[in-house]
Short mmCIF file of C-alpha atoms and ligand atoms in Angstrom, two decimals:
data_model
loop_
_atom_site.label_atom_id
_atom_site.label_comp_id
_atom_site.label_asym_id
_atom_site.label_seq_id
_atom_site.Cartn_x
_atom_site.Cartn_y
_atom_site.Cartn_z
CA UNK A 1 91.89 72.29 132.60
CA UNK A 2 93.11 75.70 131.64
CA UNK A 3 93.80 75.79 127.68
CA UNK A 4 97.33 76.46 126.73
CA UNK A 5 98.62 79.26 125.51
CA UNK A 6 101.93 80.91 123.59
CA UNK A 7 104.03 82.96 125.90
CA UNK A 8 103.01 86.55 125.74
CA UNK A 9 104.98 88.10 122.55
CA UNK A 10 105.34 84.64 120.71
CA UNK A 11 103.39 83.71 117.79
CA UNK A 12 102.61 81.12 115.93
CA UNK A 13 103.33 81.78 112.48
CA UNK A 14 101.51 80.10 109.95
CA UNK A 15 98.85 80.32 106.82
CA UNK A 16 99.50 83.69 105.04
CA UNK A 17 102.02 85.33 107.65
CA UNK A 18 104.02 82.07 107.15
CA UNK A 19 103.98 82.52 103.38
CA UNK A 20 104.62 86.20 103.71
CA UNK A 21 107.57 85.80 106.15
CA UNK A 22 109.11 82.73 103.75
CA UNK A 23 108.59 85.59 100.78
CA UNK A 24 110.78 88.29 102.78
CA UNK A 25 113.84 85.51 103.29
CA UNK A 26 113.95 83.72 99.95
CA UNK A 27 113.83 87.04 98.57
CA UNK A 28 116.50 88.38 100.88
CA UNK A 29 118.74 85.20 100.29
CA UNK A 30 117.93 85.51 96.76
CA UNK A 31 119.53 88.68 95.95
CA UNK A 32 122.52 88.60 98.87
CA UNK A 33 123.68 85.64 97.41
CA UNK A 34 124.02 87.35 94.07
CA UNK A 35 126.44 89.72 95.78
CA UNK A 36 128.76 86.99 96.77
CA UNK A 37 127.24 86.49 100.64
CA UNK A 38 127.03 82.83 101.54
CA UNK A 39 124.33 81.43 104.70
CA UNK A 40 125.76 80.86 108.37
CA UNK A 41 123.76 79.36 111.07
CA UNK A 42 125.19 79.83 114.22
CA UNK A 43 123.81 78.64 117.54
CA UNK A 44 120.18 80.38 118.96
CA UNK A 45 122.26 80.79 122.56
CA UNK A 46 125.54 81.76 123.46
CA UNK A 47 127.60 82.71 126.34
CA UNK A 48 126.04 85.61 127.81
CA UNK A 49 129.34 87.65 127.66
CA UNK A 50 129.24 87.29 123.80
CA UNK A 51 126.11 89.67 124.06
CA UNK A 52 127.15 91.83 127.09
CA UNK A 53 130.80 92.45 126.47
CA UNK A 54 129.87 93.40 123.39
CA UNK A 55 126.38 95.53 122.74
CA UNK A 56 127.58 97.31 125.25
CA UNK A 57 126.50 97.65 128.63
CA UNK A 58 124.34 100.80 129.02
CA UNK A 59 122.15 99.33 125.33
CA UNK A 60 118.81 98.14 125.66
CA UNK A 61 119.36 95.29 124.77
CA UNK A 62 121.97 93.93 127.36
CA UNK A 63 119.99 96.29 130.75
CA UNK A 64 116.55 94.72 130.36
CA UNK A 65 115.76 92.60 127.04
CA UNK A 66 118.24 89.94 127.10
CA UNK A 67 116.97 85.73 128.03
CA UNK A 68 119.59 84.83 130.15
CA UNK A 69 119.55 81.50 131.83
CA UNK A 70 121.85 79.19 133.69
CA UNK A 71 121.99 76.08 132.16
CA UNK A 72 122.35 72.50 134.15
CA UNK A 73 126.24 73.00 134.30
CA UNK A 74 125.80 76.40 136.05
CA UNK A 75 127.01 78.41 132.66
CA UNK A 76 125.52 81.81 131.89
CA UNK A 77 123.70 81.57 128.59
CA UNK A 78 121.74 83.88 126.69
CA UNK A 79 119.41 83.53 123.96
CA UNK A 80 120.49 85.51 120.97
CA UNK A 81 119.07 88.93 120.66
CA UNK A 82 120.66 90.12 117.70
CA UNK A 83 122.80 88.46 115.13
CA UNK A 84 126.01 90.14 114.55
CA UNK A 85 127.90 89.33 117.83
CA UNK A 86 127.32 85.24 117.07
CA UNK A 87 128.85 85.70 113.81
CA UNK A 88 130.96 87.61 114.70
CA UNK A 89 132.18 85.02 117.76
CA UNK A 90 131.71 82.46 114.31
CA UNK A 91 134.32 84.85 112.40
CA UNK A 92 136.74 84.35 115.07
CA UNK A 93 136.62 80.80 116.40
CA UNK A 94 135.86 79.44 113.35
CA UNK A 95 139.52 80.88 112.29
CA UNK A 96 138.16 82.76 108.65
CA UNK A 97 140.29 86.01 109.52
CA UNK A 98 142.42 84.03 106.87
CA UNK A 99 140.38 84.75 103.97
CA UNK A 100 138.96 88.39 103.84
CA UNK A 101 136.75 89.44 102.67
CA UNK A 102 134.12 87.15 104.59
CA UNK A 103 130.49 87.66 103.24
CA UNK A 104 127.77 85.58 105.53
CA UNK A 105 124.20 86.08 105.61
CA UNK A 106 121.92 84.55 108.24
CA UNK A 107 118.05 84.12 108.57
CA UNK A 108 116.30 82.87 112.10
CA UNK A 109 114.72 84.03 115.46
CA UNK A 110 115.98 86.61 117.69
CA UNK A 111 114.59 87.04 121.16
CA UNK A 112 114.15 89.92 123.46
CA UNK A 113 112.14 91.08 126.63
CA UNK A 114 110.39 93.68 125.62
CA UNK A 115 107.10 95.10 126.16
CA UNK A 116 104.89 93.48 123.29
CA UNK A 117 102.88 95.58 120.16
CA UNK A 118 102.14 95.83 116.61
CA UNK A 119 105.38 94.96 115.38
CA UNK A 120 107.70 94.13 118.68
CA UNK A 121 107.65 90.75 120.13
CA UNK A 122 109.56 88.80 122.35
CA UNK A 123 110.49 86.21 119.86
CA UNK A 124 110.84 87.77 116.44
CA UNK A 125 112.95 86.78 112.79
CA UNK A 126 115.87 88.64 111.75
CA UNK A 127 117.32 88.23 107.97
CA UNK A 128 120.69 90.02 108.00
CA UNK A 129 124.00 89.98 106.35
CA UNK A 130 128.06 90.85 107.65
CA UNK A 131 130.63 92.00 105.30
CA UNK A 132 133.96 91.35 107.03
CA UNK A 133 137.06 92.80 106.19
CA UNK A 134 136.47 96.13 103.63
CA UNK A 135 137.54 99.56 104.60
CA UNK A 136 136.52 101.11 101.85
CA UNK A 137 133.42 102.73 101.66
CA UNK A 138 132.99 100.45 98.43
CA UNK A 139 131.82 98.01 100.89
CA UNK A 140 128.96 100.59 102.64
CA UNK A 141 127.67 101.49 98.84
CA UNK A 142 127.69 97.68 98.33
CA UNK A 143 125.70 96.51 101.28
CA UNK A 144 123.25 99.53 101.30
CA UNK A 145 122.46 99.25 97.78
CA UNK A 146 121.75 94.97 98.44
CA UNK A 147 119.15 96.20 101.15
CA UNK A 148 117.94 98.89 98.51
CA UNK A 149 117.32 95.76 95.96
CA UNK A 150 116.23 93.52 98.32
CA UNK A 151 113.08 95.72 99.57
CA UNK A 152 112.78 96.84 95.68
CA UNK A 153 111.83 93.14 95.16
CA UNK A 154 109.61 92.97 97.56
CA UNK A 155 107.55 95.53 96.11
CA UNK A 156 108.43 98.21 99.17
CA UNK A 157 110.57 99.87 96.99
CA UNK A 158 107.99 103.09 97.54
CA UNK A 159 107.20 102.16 100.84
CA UNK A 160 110.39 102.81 102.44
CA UNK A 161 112.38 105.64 102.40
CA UNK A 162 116.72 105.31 103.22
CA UNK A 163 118.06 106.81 106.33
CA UNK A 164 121.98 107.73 105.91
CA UNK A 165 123.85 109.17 108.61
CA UNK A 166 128.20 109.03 109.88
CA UNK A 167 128.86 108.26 113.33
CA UNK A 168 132.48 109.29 112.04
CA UNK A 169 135.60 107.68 113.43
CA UNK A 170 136.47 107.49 116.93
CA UNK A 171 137.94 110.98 117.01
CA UNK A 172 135.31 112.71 115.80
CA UNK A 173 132.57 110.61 118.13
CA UNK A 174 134.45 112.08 120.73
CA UNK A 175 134.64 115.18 119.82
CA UNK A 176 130.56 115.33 119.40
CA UNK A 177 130.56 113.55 122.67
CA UNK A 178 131.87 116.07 124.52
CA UNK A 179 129.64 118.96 122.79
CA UNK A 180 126.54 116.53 123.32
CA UNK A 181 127.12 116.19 126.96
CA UNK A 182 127.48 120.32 127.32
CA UNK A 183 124.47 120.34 125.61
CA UNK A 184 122.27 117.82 127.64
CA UNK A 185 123.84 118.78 130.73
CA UNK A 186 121.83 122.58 130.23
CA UNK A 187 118.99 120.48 129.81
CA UNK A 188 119.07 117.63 132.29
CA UNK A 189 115.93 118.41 134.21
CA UNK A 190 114.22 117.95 131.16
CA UNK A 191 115.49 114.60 130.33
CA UNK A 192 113.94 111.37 131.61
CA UNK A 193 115.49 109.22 134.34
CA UNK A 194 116.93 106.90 131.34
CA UNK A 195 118.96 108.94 130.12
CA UNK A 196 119.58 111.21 132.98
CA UNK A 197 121.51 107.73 133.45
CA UNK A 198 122.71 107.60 129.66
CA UNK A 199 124.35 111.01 129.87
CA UNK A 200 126.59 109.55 132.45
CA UNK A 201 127.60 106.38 130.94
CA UNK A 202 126.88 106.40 127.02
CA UNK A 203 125.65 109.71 126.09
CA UNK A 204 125.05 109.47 122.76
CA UNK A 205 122.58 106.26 123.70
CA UNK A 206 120.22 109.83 124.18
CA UNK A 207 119.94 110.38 120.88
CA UNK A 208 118.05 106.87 120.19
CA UNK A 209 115.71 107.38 123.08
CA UNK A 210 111.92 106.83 122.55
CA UNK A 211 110.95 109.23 125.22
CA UNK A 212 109.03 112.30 124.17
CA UNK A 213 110.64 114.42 126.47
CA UNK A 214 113.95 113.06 125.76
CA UNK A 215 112.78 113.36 121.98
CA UNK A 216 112.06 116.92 122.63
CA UNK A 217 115.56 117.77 124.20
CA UNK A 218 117.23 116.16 121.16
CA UNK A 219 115.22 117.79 118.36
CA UNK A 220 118.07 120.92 119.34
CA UNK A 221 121.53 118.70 119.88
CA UNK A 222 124.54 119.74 118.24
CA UNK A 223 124.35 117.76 115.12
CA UNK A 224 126.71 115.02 114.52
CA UNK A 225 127.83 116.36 110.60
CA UNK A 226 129.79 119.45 112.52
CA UNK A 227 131.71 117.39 114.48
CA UNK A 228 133.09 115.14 111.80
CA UNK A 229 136.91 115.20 110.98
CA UNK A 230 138.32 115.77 107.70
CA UNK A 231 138.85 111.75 106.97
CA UNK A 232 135.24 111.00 108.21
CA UNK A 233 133.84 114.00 106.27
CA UNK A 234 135.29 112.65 103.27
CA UNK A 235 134.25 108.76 103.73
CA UNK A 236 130.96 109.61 104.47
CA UNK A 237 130.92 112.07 101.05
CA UNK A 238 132.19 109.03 99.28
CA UNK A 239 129.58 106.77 100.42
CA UNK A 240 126.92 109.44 99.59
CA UNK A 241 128.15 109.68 96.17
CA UNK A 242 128.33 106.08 95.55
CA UNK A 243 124.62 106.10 96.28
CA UNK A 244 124.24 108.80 93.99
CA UNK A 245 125.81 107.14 91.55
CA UNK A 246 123.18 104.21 91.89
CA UNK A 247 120.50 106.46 91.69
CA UNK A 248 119.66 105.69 95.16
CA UNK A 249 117.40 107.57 96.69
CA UNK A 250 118.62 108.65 100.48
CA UNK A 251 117.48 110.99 103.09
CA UNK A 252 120.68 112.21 105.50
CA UNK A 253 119.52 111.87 108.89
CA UNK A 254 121.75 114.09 111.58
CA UNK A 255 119.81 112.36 114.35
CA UNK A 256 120.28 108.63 113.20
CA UNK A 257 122.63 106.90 115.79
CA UNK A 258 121.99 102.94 116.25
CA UNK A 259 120.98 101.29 119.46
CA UNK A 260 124.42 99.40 120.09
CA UNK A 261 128.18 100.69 120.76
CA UNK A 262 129.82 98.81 117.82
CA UNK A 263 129.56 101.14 114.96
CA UNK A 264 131.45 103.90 113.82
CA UNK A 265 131.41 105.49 110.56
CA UNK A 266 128.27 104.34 108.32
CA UNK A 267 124.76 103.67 110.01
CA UNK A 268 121.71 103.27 108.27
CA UNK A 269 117.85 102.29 108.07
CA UNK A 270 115.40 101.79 105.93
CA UNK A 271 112.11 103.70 107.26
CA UNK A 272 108.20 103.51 106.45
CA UNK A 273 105.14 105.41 108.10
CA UNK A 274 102.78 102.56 107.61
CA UNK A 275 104.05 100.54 110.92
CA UNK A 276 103.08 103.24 113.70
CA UNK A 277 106.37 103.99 116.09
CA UNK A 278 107.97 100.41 114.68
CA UNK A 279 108.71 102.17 111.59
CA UNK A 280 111.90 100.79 110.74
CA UNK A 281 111.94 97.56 109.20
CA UNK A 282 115.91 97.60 108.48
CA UNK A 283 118.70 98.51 109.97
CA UNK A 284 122.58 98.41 109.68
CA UNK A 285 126.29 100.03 109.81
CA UNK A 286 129.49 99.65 110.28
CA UNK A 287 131.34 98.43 113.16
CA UNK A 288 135.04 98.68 112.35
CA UNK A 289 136.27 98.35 116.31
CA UNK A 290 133.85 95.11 116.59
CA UNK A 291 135.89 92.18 115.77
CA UNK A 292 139.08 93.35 117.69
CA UNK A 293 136.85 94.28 120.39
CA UNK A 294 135.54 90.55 120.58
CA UNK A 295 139.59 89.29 120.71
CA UNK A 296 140.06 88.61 116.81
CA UNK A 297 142.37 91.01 114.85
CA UNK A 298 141.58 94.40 113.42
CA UNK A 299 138.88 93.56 110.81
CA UNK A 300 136.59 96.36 109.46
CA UNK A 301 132.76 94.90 109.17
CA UNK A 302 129.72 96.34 108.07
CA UNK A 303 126.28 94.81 107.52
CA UNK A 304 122.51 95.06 108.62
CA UNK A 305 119.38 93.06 109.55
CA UNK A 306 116.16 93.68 108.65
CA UNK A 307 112.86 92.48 110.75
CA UNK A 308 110.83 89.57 108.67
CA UNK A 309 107.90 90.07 110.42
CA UNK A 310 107.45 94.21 109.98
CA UNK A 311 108.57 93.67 106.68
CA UNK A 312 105.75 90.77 106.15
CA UNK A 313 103.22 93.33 107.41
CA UNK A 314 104.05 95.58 104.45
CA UNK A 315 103.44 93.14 101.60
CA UNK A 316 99.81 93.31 100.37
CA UNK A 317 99.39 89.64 99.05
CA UNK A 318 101.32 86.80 100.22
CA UNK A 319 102.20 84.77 97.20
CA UNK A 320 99.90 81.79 96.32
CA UNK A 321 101.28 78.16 95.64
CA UNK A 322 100.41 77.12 92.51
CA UNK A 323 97.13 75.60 92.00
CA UNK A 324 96.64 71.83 92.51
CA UNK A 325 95.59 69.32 90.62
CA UNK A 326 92.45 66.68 92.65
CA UNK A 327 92.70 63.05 92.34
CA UNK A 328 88.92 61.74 92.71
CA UNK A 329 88.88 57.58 92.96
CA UNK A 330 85.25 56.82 92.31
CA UNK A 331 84.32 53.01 93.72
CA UNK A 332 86.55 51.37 96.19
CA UNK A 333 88.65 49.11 93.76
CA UNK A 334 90.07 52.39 92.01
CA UNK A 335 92.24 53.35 95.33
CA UNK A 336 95.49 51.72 94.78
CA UNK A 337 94.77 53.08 91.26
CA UNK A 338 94.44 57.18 92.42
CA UNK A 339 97.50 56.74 95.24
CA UNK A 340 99.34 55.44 92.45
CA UNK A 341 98.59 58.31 90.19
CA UNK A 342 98.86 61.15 92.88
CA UNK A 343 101.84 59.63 93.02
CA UNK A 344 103.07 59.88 89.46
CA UNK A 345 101.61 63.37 89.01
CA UNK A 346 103.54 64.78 91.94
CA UNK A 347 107.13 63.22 91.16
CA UNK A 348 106.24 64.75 88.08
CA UNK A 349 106.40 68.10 89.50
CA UNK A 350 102.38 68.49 90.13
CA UNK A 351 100.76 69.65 92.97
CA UNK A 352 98.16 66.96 94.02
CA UNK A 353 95.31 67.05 96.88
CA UNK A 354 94.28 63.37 97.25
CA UNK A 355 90.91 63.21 98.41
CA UNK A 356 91.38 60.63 101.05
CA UNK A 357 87.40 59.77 101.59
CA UNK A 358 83.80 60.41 100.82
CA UNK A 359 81.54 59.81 97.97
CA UNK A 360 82.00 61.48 94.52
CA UNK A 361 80.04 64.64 95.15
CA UNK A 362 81.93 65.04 98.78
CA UNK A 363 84.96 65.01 96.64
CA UNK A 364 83.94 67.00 94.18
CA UNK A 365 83.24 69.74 96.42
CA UNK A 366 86.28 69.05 98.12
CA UNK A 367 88.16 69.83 95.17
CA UNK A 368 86.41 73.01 94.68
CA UNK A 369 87.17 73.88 98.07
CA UNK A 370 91.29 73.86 97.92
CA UNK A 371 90.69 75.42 94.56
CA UNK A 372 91.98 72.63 92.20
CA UNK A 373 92.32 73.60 88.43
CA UNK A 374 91.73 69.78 87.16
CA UNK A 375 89.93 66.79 88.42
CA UNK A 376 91.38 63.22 87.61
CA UNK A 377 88.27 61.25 88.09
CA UNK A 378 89.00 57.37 88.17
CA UNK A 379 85.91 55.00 87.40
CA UNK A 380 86.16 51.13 87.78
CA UNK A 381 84.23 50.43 84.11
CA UNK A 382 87.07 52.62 82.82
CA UNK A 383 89.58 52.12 84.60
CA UNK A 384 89.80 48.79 83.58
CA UNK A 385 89.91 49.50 79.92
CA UNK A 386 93.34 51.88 81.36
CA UNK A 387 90.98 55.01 81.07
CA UNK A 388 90.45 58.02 83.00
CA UNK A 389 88.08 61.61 82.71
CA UNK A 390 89.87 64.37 83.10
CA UNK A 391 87.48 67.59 84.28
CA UNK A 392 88.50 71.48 83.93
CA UNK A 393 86.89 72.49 86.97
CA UNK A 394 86.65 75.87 85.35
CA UNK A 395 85.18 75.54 82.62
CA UNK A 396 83.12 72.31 83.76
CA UNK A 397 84.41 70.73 80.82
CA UNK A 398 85.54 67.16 80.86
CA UNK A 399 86.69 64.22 78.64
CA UNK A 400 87.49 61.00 78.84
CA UNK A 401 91.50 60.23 78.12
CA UNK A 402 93.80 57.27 78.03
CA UNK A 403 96.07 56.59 81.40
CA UNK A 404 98.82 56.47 79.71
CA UNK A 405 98.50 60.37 77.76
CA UNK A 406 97.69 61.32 81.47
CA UNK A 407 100.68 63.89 81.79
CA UNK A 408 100.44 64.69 77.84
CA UNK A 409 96.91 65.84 78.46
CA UNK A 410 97.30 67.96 81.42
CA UNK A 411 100.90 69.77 79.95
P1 ATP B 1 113.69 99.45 117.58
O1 ATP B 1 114.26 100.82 117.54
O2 ATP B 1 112.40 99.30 116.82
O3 ATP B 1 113.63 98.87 118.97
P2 ATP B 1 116.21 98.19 117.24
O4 ATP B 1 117.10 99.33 117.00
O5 ATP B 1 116.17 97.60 118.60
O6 ATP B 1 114.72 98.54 116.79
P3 ATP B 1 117.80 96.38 115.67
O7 ATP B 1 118.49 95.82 116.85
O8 ATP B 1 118.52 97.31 114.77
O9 ATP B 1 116.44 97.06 116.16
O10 ATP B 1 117.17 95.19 114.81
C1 ATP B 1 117.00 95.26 113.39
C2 ATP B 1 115.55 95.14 112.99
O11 ATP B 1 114.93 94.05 113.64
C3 ATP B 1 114.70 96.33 113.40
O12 ATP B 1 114.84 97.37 112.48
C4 ATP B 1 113.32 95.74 113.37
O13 ATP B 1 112.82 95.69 112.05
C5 ATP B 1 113.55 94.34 113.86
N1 ATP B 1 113.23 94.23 115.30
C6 ATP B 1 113.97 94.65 116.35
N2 ATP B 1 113.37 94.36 117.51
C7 ATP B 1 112.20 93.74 117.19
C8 ATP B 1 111.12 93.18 117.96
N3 ATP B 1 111.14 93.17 119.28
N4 ATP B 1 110.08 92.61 117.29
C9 ATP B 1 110.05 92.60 115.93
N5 ATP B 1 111.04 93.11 115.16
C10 ATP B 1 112.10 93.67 115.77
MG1 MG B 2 114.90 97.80 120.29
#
C-alpha cells in the first residue's frame, strides 16, 4: 500500500520546531498580557462571508487562497485565513462594544491555498493581538512598541528591522487613489495581468504586488506621504514621535500598504533579510472602518499578527527542558519500589525518565542517552535496609543515601 503522507504545505511540527514555535507564543502571550490583552479562541471556520465581505474582494486572500467548503447542511464555510475578521465577528456577537477598550490576543492555525516554500504553507500559526476601541494614536505607539518587545525577547531584536508607513484617512486614500491610477494607467502595458485587473477594482492592491514587473512600475508611484491631509499628516507625526520617544528604532516605508482593505491610518511590519522573499515575520495596522463595516458600531481597532513559524526559523537554539533525573530499578522486586519513587520525584517538581526495561548497563546507557544529570539506582540488598545510590552521571561519582533524605540529597 502507498505510505501516507501530509497534504502538500502541512507539517508536522514537532522535536525542536515544536519547542521553537511554543518559545515564539509563550513569549508573545507573555509580554501582551503585561499590556492588559487577555486570550480569545474563536472557532478555526466561519461563515465564508465573514472572510469575503470583509478582506475584501479583489485581496489575495478571498480570489484564490481561501478553504471554502459546504458543510452537510449545505452552509458555505471557510477555514480561517487570518485572524482579525473572527474576532472581530467575536467583538460583535459576543456583545463587548459595551466595554471599550477590548484588548484580545489569539494564538492558532491559519490556512491558505497558496503555492508552498521556505516559509509559506498552506496550514501555518498566527500569534496576533486586536486593540478595540482607541483613536488615539496612543493606541498605535502602544501596540507597535508590544511587537517591538515581543521580538526583543526573542532575541530578534537585531534581526528585524520596523516598517512604518500612513495609509491616512479615507480622504486622503482617495486622494492618492486617484493620482495612483493616473500614474499606472501611463504604465499599464507594463503591468502584469493581476493588476492590470487591480487597477480597475482596488488599485492600491498594486502596490503590494510580488511581480517584478509590477515591482518595477511601482518603484516610481506617487508616494503615499504627499497625499496625506492635514489630520492624517499630523496622526501619523504623532505616532512617529511616540516611537521616538521609546527609542524605537523605525524605518518609514512610502511603499508599505497591507494586503487587505480594512486599514486606514497606521500599517506596519516588522522585516528581516534572513527569510528570502518571506521576509516579514509581522505584520499589523489599523482598521478604524472594520467593525462598522462587519455591522457593529463605529469602533476604531488596531492590532497585528505575526507568523510563528518564520519567526521560529529565526531563533538559533530552541530552548532545552531541563535535564532529567533516571530512575534505574536493579532486580525485579525493586519495581513497585522505582514507580513509586519516579513518582514522588516528579510531584515534587522533577523531571524523571523511568527506564521501563533492560538490565543495569542497558539502563545505564539509557540514561546517558536522554542526558540525565542523576541516576537513582535501587538495589534489593539495600533497598531493604530503605537505602538507595545516588550517581552524578557527570562526574561518575556516586554514594549510597537513605530513602528517606532522597529529595534532601538531590536539592
Ligand atoms: P505575505 O506578503 O508574505 O504573503 P501576508 O501579507 O499575506 O504575507 P498577513 O496576512 O499580514 O501576511 O499575515 C501576517 C503574518 O503571517 C505574515 O507576516 C507572515 O509572517 C505570516 N504568514 C502569512 N502567510 C503565511 C503562510 N502562507 N505561511 C506562513 N506564514 C505566513
Ligand atoms: Mg499572503
Amino acid at each position: 500500500m502507498a505510505k501516507l503522507q501530509s497534504v502538500r504545505g502541512t507539517y508536522d511540527l514537532y522535536g525542536e520546531a515544536k519547542r521553537k514555535a511554543k518559545q515564539v507564543i509563550a513569549t508573545g502571550s507573555r509580554i501582551v498580557e503585561k499590556y492588559g490583552f487577555e486570550e480569545i479562541e474563536t472557532p478555526i471556520f466561519e461563515f465564508t462571508e465573514v472572510f469575503s465581505r470583509n478582506l475584501g474582494d479583489t485581496s489575495d486572500i478571498v480570489t484564490k487562497e481561501m478553504y471554502c467548503f459546504e458543510d452537510r447542511g449545505g452552509e458555505s464555510l471557510t477555514l480561517r485565513p487570518e485572524g482579525t475578521a473572527g474576532v472581530v465577528r467575536a467583538f460583535i456577537s459576543e456583545g463587548m462594544q459595551q466595554n471599550l477598550p477590548v484588548k484580545l490576543y489569539y494564538a492558532g492555525p491559519m490556512f491558505r491555498y497558496e503555492r508552498p516554500q521556505k516559509g509559506r504553507q498552506r496550514q501555518f500559526t498566527q500569534f496576533g493581538c486586536e486593540l478595540l476601541g482607541v483613536e488615539a494614536p496612543q493606541a498605535d505607539i502602544e501596540v507597535i512598541s508590544m511587537a517591538y518587545e515581543f521580538v526583543e525577547n526573542l532575541g530578534l531584536a537585531g534581526t528585524v528591522t520596523v516598517e512604518i508607513n500612513s495609509l491616512g484617512d479615507a480622504e486622503s486614500r482617495n486622494a492618492y487613489r486617484s493620482k495612483l491610477v493616473t500614474y499606472l494607467k501611463e504604465h499599464i502595458d507594463e503591468l502584469s495581468e493581476d493588476s492590470k485587473n487591480r487597477l480597475e477594482k482596488n488599485p492600491l492592491r498594486v502596490l503590494d504586488s510580488k511581480e517584478e514587473c509590477d515591482k518595477q512600475v511601482v518603484a516610481n508611484a506617487p508616494l503615499y506621504a504627499d497625499s496625506l491631509n492635514e489630520a492624517s499628516a499630523k496622526f501619523f507625526a504623532d505616532v512617529l514621535r511616540g516611537l521616538d520617544n521609546l527609542g524605537i528604532k523605525y524605518r518609514v516605508n512610502n511603499r508599505l500598504v497591507r494586503g487587505l482593505d480594512y486599514y486606514s491610518h497606521t500599517v506596519f511590519e516588522l522585516v528581516t533579510d534572513k527569510l528570502g522573499a518571506q521576509g516579514t515575520v509581522l505584520a499589523g495596522g489599523r482598521y478604524d472602518g472594520l467593525v462598522e463595516q462587519m455591522g457593529g458600531g463605529h469602533v476604531a481597532g488596531i492590532g497585528w499578527a505575526c507568523g510563528v513559524e518564520r519567526l521560529s526559523m529565526l531563533l538559533d537554539a530552541a530552548p532545552t527542558l531541563p535535564r532529567p533525573i533516571a530512575v534505574i530499578p536493579v532486580g525485579e522486586d525493586t519495581q513497585d519500589e522505582a514507580i513509586k519513587i519516579a513518582y514522588k520525584l516528579r510531584r515534587a517538581g522533577y523531571r524523571v525518565e523511568h527506564s521501563y526495561t533492560g538490565n543495569m548497563k542497558k539502563r545505564m546507557i539509557k540514561a546517558n542517552k536522554v542526558n540525565a544529570c542523576t541516576a537513582v539506582i535501587i538495589g534489593s540488598d539495600e533497598l531493604s535496609a530503605q537505602k538507595i545510590t545516588l550517581k552524578d552521571l557527570d562526574k561518575g561519582e556516586q554514594k549510597t543515601v537513605a530513602l528517606a533524605d532522597l529529595l534532601k540529597e538531590l536539592n
